Amino acid sequence: EALHGVAREQLVNNQNATVLNNTTSYPLSLSLGSTWDPELQYTEATAISDEAREVVKDNKYDLDFYSPTINLARDPRWGRTDESFSEDPLLTTKMADQFVNGMEGKDENGKLLPGSNGYYKTLTTIKHYAANNSEYNRLGGDSVMDDRDLREYYTKQFRDVIRDTQPGSIMSSYNKVNGVPAAANTYLIDNLARQTFGFQGYFTSDCDAIWTIQQRNGGRYPTWIPQGYDHVPNQYERHALASAAGEDLDCNTGYHDQWSYANTIPTAVAQKIKTQNDTFNENDVDVNVTRLFTARIQLGEFDAESQVPWIAAARSRVSKGTWVNSDANNAVTQTPARLALARKVGAESIVLLKNDAAADGSSLLPLKVPASGDYKVAVIGYYGNPPKNEVYLGGYSADFTAAGQRNIVTGYEGLKSAIQAVNPGATVDYLKGTASQRGALIPADVAAAANYDAVVVYVGNDHTDAAEDKDRTTLTLPGSQEALVNQVAAVNPNTIVYMETIGQVNVESFKDKVPAMLWSSFNAQRRGEALADVVLGKVNPGAHLPFTWYQSEAQLPPIDDYNLRGTNGTNGRTYMYFKGQPTYPFGYGLSYTSCELSKLRLNKSAVDANDTVRVRAEVENTGSTAGAQVAQLYVTTPDAPAAKQRPIKRLVAFDKVDLAPGESTHVNFDVKVRDLAFYDDAAGKWVVDPGRYGFELASSSTDVAQTQYVTVSGALDAVPATVTAKPVVAGADKAADIAQRLVFPVGATVDPQLTVALSDDRLFGYVLKGKSTALPAGMKVKLTSNRSNVVKIDSSDTIRTVKAGVATVTAQVSYNGEKASGSFVVYVK
């Protein structure tokens, strides 16, 4: 695991991964999402992967990390909201792209860096695929939705990350999707991820999702009886069903029993178990294993260490054998540069929600600390200064023993140091405020708060309120923290509220009573420095909310309702479909300066469905302080009939720009009209609605500066996008119910069983046993072999194996003036 710092390594067989000690902890994903800064995410991920190479075994093993989480934050009660980047597919995709690139040793365009010698630094696992956003039923609940929601929302970020940067692996989730467990879901794994999206890496189960196919968590959830079965799959059948569906790796620890791929697959092959794809056979296993060995080869595991630049680079920073997973490591990999980066990311992630006038008539923030004289600030609240061994760094953090704890800076410590650096005579006190983490108010502390020039009420939550396997039931701050804010605000007009929480919380009782409010998710080990940088103005807040801040859970449908657009009178989800009044809109965030968005221009007023709209606008810093603004571009379909249930709007582009006082700059966006398409369930493809589209230049989803319209006509051209193959021995394998193979005998005729996905996501050719579709009229296929003495292709495109060896066959598909290609390996023996 390396979600916000390398934190787990699989050091012991048949147990959960070992928690590492004293590695650097960065802000969690939701904090990164609030930066709206993919480049900053790339910088952080690069630092995490550097540290990963330093601490793993021999700098070369255990290098696939089960991160990042790219499920969308559709419901703030979800116990893993802090692991998500955003509720929005585009923002999530852009942040996840750069997490993958930075971790895997790629540039920001998804290409391996020139100095890599072709090796990956690490591999990433995007998870949890798919629609896994409720913890109370995560081990077997059924996420039910139509294909439109599945394609437009729950898998869109997976589709786009795969196409942008090809991550090393994907983790399937525990839950069912429309009745079928994700770990054995051919539609999700093969038809969508591989055949349609073009995924080339390997699939791993969540731990232990294959077990849940049979167990359904002790009978809590409905069992799955596959098509053609009259019973719940047994231990051999469950593994055969998963393997044949494309689940290459069985992570068999966590909720496991004694059965795994290792001790069931041979028996499953011998029993010729019927799966949804074929009669289970050794060829299915060959394909699984090939993908896994490919990943290990990409990391350089089998090659001379001198060939893998990442090994030498790691050892130049931390000598081989000097890093140990105990306090004896002295937190050596928490370097000053990494701690400074954690501080920077933390400061950039803090959202300024409110900044009204203080007692002196000017905005309360940044605090105006005098250089000398009497000045008093109080930090109040348990989370402002907990014991170092109780500081909550978020899910999937490393353990911090004494050496690491010395590098933690609490909110109180950070504020005190920064204030006294300005005014050595200033008083900065810490008041507990509550008797314990969830305890009653301390009246004396509330009364004392009246005696300070400013008070920072530091509130939060942690794993006791929500975490993996535990959802929130309420958005209300836990314990007496809400009362603490209200009572302090009543006695001190210069009250600042800082919320460091898993996600949005209910602020309705106090948002109008305090002049200043700040929010971040769990903000890492240098959180106190980050907070001080923002409170004192060293960093001008430029973060924006990556989610809709609902007033309370009463505005939300049940957490297990996965319908995005709302049903039976319930509200829709996210800024795209929610029609209620939020506390703060998606994309919202204030600054210590003011910026103006203007001069929105489109290069055309009418376009074809296959065109690109070029959008240009101007951003100007009209204030007196340097700062950043996120120019957000949304698209609406104002004339769409209500029956189509189109979203209120969609984010289609954004750009974060830094500006000096008085400075202006242009932002430019190229928006492909095909990216504005909707998925048509009935037609089974993406379509572009004809009519008007509104392009909104905005600083949040509701703060729209200008709107321009373009009229769209015509239909999308369908061109080849992805070409995949499941080669078999012609004739014989079909009779034997073999769906795919890697190994072929000499003298065989190979049927490539090509599948072609068009750009509108329709599949043609071999899709699944019994569901093949003829290639469209006019589509041409050209086959070539890189070793014709091993595999020969004649003038009629017949593929024959000639002699023992290995050859790669490439299929180039031409259709509607465009080409796409895919390849497959034939091992002749």
PDB file of N, CA and C in Angstrom, residues 276-332:
ATOM      1  N   GLN A 276     -18.488 -19.326 -17.029  1.00  0.00           N
ATOM      2  CA  GLN A 276     -19.280 -18.522 -17.942  1.00  0.00           C
ATOM      3  C   GLN A 276     -18.574 -18.321 -19.282  1.00  0.00           C
ATOM      4  N   ASN A 277     -17.299 -18.737 -19.360  1.00  0.00           N
ATOM      5  CA  ASN A 277     -16.506 -18.521 -20.564  1.00  0.00           C
ATOM      6  C   ASN A 277     -16.169 -19.805 -21.307  1.00  0.00           C
ATOM      7  N   ASP A 278     -16.009 -20.911 -20.540  1.00  0.00           N
ATOM      8  CA  ASP A 278     -15.540 -22.147 -21.168  1.00  0.00           C
ATOM      9  C   ASP A 278     -15.650 -23.282 -20.167  1.00  0.00           C
ATOM     10  N   THR A 279     -15.085 -24.423 -20.555  1.00  0.00           N
ATOM     11  CA  THR A 279     -14.827 -25.484 -19.586  1.00  0.00           C
ATOM     12  C   THR A 279     -13.427 -25.246 -19.051  1.00  0.00           C
ATOM     13  N   PHE A 280     -13.314 -25.013 -17.774  1.00  0.00           N
ATOM     14  CA  PHE A 280     -12.054 -24.553 -17.204  1.00  0.00           C
ATOM     15  C   PHE A 280     -10.926 -25.523 -17.539  1.00  0.00           C
ATOM     16  N   ASN A 281      -9.780 -24.936 -17.964  1.00  0.00           N
ATOM     17  CA  ASN A 281      -8.675 -25.772 -18.425  1.00  0.00           C
ATOM     18  C   ASN A 281      -7.348 -25.057 -18.196  1.00  0.00           C
ATOM     19  N   GLU A 282      -6.275 -25.767 -18.424  1.00  0.00           N
ATOM     20  CA  GLU A 282      -4.941 -25.256 -18.140  1.00  0.00           C
ATOM     21  C   GLU A 282      -4.615 -24.005 -18.942  1.00  0.00           C
ATOM     22  N   ASN A 283      -5.220 -23.852 -20.114  1.00  0.00           N
ATOM     23  CA  ASN A 283      -4.947 -22.680 -20.942  1.00  0.00           C
ATOM     24  C   ASN A 283      -5.390 -21.385 -20.266  1.00  0.00           C
ATOM     25  N   ASP A 284      -6.488 -21.442 -19.515  1.00  0.00           N
ATOM     26  CA  ASP A 284      -6.910 -20.260 -18.757  1.00  0.00           C
ATOM     27  C   ASP A 284      -5.836 -19.838 -17.766  1.00  0.00           C
ATOM     28  N   VAL A 285      -5.216 -20.832 -17.120  1.00  0.00           N
ATOM     29  CA  VAL A 285      -4.204 -20.556 -16.113  1.00  0.00           C
ATOM     30  C   VAL A 285      -2.945 -19.984 -16.768  1.00  0.00           C
ATOM     31  N   ASP A 286      -2.587 -20.504 -17.954  1.00  0.00           N
ATOM     32  CA  ASP A 286      -1.430 -19.964 -18.664  1.00  0.00           C
ATOM     33  C   ASP A 286      -1.562 -18.469 -18.892  1.00  0.00           C
ATOM     34  N   VAL A 287      -2.761 -18.036 -19.258  1.00  0.00           N
ATOM     35  CA  VAL A 287      -2.987 -16.612 -19.526  1.00  0.00           C
ATOM     36  C   VAL A 287      -2.842 -15.796 -18.248  1.00  0.00           C
ATOM     37  N   ASN A 288      -3.415 -16.296 -17.149  1.00  0.00           N
ATOM     38  CA  ASN A 288      -3.261 -15.610 -15.859  1.00  0.00           C
ATOM     39  C   ASN A 288      -1.788 -15.445 -15.501  1.00  0.00           C
ATOM     40  N   VAL A 289      -1.046 -16.542 -15.584  1.00  0.00           N
ATOM     41  CA  VAL A 289       0.342 -16.552 -15.136  1.00  0.00           C
ATOM     42  C   VAL A 289       1.211 -15.662 -16.022  1.00  0.00           C
ATOM     43  N   THR A 290       0.914 -15.641 -17.318  1.00  0.00           N
ATOM     44  CA  THR A 290       1.688 -14.794 -18.226  1.00  0.00           C
ATOM     45  C   THR A 290       1.581 -13.326 -17.833  1.00  0.00           C
ATOM     46  N   ARG A 291       0.398 -12.896 -17.471  1.00  0.00           N
ATOM     47  CA  ARG A 291       0.230 -11.493 -17.069  1.00  0.00           C
ATOM     48  C   ARG A 291       1.020 -11.194 -15.795  1.00  0.00           C
ATOM     49  N   LEU A 292       1.038 -12.143 -14.861  1.00  0.00           N
ATOM     50  CA  LEU A 292       1.745 -11.916 -13.603  1.00  0.00           C
ATOM     51  C   LEU A 292       3.254 -11.879 -13.812  1.00  0.00           C
ATOM     52  N   PHE A 293       3.776 -12.788 -14.626  1.00  0.00           N
ATOM     53  CA  PHE A 293       5.218 -12.768 -14.878  1.00  0.00           C
ATOM     54  C   PHE A 293       5.618 -11.542 -15.689  1.00  0.00           C
ATOM     55  N   THR A 294       4.741 -11.089 -16.560  1.00  0.00           N
ATOM     56  CA  THR A 294       5.021  -9.860 -17.309  1.00  0.00           C
ATOM     57  C   THR A 294       5.252  -8.698 -16.346  1.00  0.00           C
ATOM     58  N   ALA A 295       4.401  -8.589 -15.324  1.00  0.00           N
ATOM     59  CA  ALA A 295       4.536  -7.501 -14.345  1.00  0.00           C
ATOM     60  C   ALA A 295       5.878  -7.594 -13.626  1.00  0.00           C
ATOM     61  N   ARG A 296       6.292  -8.798 -13.255  1.00  0.00           N
ATOM     62  CA  ARG A 296       7.554  -8.962 -12.526  1.00  0.00           C
ATOM     63  C   ARG A 296       8.747  -8.644 -13.433  1.00  0.00           C
ATOM     64  N   ILE A 297       8.624  -9.000 -14.694  1.00  0.00           N
ATOM     65  CA  ILE A 297       9.687  -8.681 -15.652  1.00  0.00           C
ATOM     66  C   ILE A 297       9.798  -7.168 -15.836  1.00  0.00           C
ATOM     67  N   GLN A 298       8.643  -6.496 -15.913  1.00  0.00           N
ATOM     68  CA  GLN A 298       8.657  -5.041 -16.091  1.00  0.00           C
ATOM     69  C   GLN A 298       9.382  -4.331 -14.952  1.00  0.00           C
ATOM     70  N   LEU A 299       9.354  -4.912 -13.771  1.00  0.00           N
ATOM     71  CA  LEU A 299      10.000  -4.308 -12.600  1.00  0.00           C
ATOM     72  C   LEU A 299      11.479  -4.669 -12.489  1.00  0.00           C
ATOM     73  N   GLY A 300      11.955  -5.558 -13.360  1.00  0.00           N
ATOM     74  CA  GLY A 300      13.367  -5.921 -13.341  1.00  0.00           C
ATOM     75  C   GLY A 300      13.718  -6.988 -12.336  1.00  0.00           C
ATOM     76  N   GLU A 301      12.710  -7.726 -11.857  1.00  0.00           N
ATOM     77  CA  GLU A 301      12.946  -8.684 -10.777  1.00  0.00           C
ATOM     78  C   GLU A 301      13.922  -9.792 -11.174  1.00  0.00           C
ATOM     79  N   PHE A 302      13.926 -10.190 -12.456  1.00  0.00           N
ATOM     80  CA  PHE A 302      14.729 -11.337 -12.877  1.00  0.00           C
ATOM     81  C   PHE A 302      16.038 -10.945 -13.553  1.00  0.00           C
ATOM     82  N   ASP A 303      16.276  -9.661 -13.708  1.00  0.00           N
ATOM     83  CA  ASP A 303      17.443  -9.200 -14.451  1.00  0.00           C
ATOM     84  C   ASP A 303      18.573  -8.775 -13.512  1.00  0.00           C
ATOM     85  N   ALA A 304      19.746  -8.641 -14.082  1.00  0.00           N
ATOM     86  CA  ALA A 304      20.895  -8.179 -13.304  1.00  0.00           C
ATOM     87  C   ALA A 304      20.598  -6.809 -12.704  1.00  0.00           C
ATOM     88  N   GLU A 305      20.974  -6.645 -11.439  1.00  0.00           N
ATOM     89  CA  GLU A 305      20.677  -5.383 -10.763  1.00  0.00           C
ATOM     90  C   GLU A 305      21.291  -4.196 -11.488  1.00  0.00           C
ATOM     91  N   SER A 306      22.402  -4.418 -12.161  1.00  0.00           N
ATOM     92  CA  SER A 306      23.066  -3.317 -12.866  1.00  0.00           C
ATOM     93  C   SER A 306      22.254  -2.794 -14.041  1.00  0.00           C
ATOM     94  N   GLN A 307      21.280  -3.585 -14.488  1.00  0.00           N
ATOM     95  CA  GLN A 307      20.454  -3.162 -15.614  1.00  0.00           C
ATOM     96  C   GLN A 307      19.286  -2.287 -15.184  1.00  0.00           C
ATOM     97  N   VAL A 308      18.967  -2.290 -13.899  1.00  0.00           N
ATOM     98  CA  VAL A 308      17.767  -1.606 -13.414  1.00  0.00           C
ATOM     99  C   VAL A 308      18.180  -0.313 -12.711  1.00  0.00           C
ATOM    100  N   PRO A 309      18.069   0.831 -13.383  1.00  0.00           N
ATOM    101  CA  PRO A 309      18.554   2.092 -12.796  1.00  0.00           C
ATOM    102  C   PRO A 309      17.908   2.448 -11.468  1.00  0.00           C
ATOM    103  N   TRP A 310      16.659   2.021 -11.261  1.00  0.00           N
ATOM    104  CA  TRP A 310      15.951   2.377 -10.027  1.00  0.00           C
ATOM    105  C   TRP A 310      16.642   1.794  -8.799  1.00  0.00           C
ATOM    106  N   ILE A 311      17.305   0.637  -8.958  1.00  0.00           N
ATOM    107  CA  ILE A 311      17.984   0.010  -7.824  1.00  0.00           C
ATOM    108  C   ILE A 311      19.185   0.848  -7.402  1.00  0.00           C
ATOM    109  N   ALA A 312      19.991   1.209  -8.386  1.00  0.00           N
ATOM    110  CA  ALA A 312      21.182   2.015  -8.064  1.00  0.00           C
ATOM    111  C   ALA A 312      20.789   3.365  -7.482  1.00  0.00           C
ATOM    112  N   ALA A 313      19.731   3.966  -8.018  1.00  0.00           N
ATOM    113  CA  ALA A 313      19.296   5.269  -7.509  1.00  0.00           C
ATOM    114  C   ALA A 313      18.864   5.164  -6.058  1.00  0.00           C
ATOM    115  N   ALA A 314      18.125   4.099  -5.715  1.00  0.00           N
ATOM    116  CA  ALA A 314      17.671   3.923  -4.329  1.00  0.00           C
ATOM    117  C   ALA A 314      18.857   3.718  -3.392  1.00  0.00           C
ATOM    118  N   ARG A 315      19.818   2.923  -3.818  1.00  0.00           N
ATOM    119  CA  ARG A 315      20.961   2.623  -2.948  1.00  0.00           C
ATOM    120  C   ARG A 315      21.896   3.817  -2.817  1.00  0.00           C
ATOM    121  N   SER A 316      21.834   4.725  -3.754  1.00  0.00           N
ATOM    122  CA  SER A 316      22.638   5.938  -3.603  1.00  0.00           C
ATOM    123  C   SER A 316      22.062   6.849  -2.531  1.00  0.00           C
ATOM    124  N   ARG A 317      20.767   6.693  -2.260  1.00  0.00           N
ATOM    125  CA  ARG A 317      20.117   7.518  -1.233  1.00  0.00           C
ATOM    126  C   ARG A 317      20.137   6.835   0.126  1.00  0.00           C
ATOM    127  N   VAL A 318      19.859   5.524   0.132  1.00  0.00           N
ATOM    128  CA  VAL A 318      19.861   4.748   1.369  1.00  0.00           C
ATOM    129  C   VAL A 318      20.618   3.464   1.081  1.00  0.00           C
ATOM    130  N   SER A 319      21.755   3.283   1.686  1.00  0.00           N
ATOM    131  CA  SER A 319      22.609   2.128   1.390  1.00  0.00           C
ATOM    132  C   SER A 319      21.869   0.828   1.646  1.00  0.00           C
ATOM    133  N   LYS A 320      22.139  -0.142   0.801  1.00  0.00           N
ATOM    134  CA  LYS A 320      21.498  -1.444   0.928  1.00  0.00           C
ATOM    135  C   LYS A 320      21.725  -2.024   2.318  1.00  0.00           C
ATOM    136  N   GLY A 321      20.642  -2.479   2.930  1.00  0.00           N
ATOM    137  CA  GLY A 321      20.747  -3.116   4.237  1.00  0.00           C
ATOM    138  C   GLY A 321      20.690  -2.176   5.417  1.00  0.00           C
ATOM    139  N   THR A 322      20.702  -0.858   5.179  1.00  0.00           N
ATOM    140  CA  THR A 322      20.708   0.078   6.306  1.00  0.00           C
ATOM    141  C   THR A 322      19.304   0.444   6.757  1.00  0.00           C
ATOM    142  N   TRP A 323      18.310   0.207   5.891  1.00  0.00           N
ATOM    143  CA  TRP A 323      16.944   0.528   6.298  1.00  0.00           C
ATOM    144  C   TRP A 323      16.307  -0.729   6.860  1.00  0.00           C
ATOM    145  N   VAL A 324      15.757  -0.621   8.047  1.00  0.00           N
ATOM    146  CA  VAL A 324      15.095  -1.760   8.679  1.00  0.00           C
ATOM    147  C   VAL A 324      13.712  -1.332   9.132  1.00  0.00           C
ATOM    148  N   ASN A 325      12.795  -2.300   9.171  1.00  0.00           N
ATOM    149  CA  ASN A 325      11.420  -1.969   9.518  1.00  0.00           C
ATOM    150  C   ASN A 325      11.211  -1.997  11.031  1.00  0.00           C
ATOM    151  N   SER A 326      11.883  -1.070  11.712  1.00  0.00           N
ATOM    152  CA  SER A 326      11.721  -0.913  13.155  1.00  0.00           C
ATOM    153  C   SER A 326      12.174   0.489  13.506  1.00  0.00           C
ATOM    154  N   ASP A 327      12.067   0.821  14.769  1.00  0.00           N
ATOM    155  CA  ASP A 327      12.488   2.168  15.170  1.00  0.00           C
ATOM    156  C   ASP A 327      13.986   2.379  14.983  1.00  0.00           C
ATOM    157  N   ALA A 328      14.699   1.281  14.786  1.00  0.00           N
ATOM    158  CA  ALA A 328      16.142   1.394  14.549  1.00  0.00           C
ATOM    159  C   ALA A 328      16.459   2.104  13.238  1.00  0.00           C
ATOM    160  N   ASN A 329      15.461   2.229  12.367  1.00  0.00           N
ATOM    161  CA  ASN A 329      15.713   2.936  11.107  1.00  0.00           C
ATOM    162  C   ASN A 329      15.900   4.439  11.312  1.00  0.00           C
ATOM    163  N   ASN A 330      15.534   4.932  12.501  1.00  0.00           N
ATOM    164  CA  ASN A 330      15.699   6.358  12.830  1.00  0.00           C
ATOM    165  C   ASN A 330      14.997   7.257  11.817  1.00  0.00           C
ATOM    166  N   ALA A 331      13.934   6.718  11.187  1.00  0.00           N
ATOM    167  CA  ALA A 331      13.153   7.475  10.205  1.00  0.00           C
ATOM    168  C   ALA A 331      14.044   8.070   9.113  1.00  0.00           C
ATOM    169  N   VAL A 332      15.034   7.278   8.675  1.00  0.00           N
ATOM    170  CA  VAL A 332      16.036   7.799   7.740  1.00  0.00           C
ATOM    171  C   VAL A 332      15.435   8.222   6.408  1.00  0.00           C
TER     172      VAL A 332
END
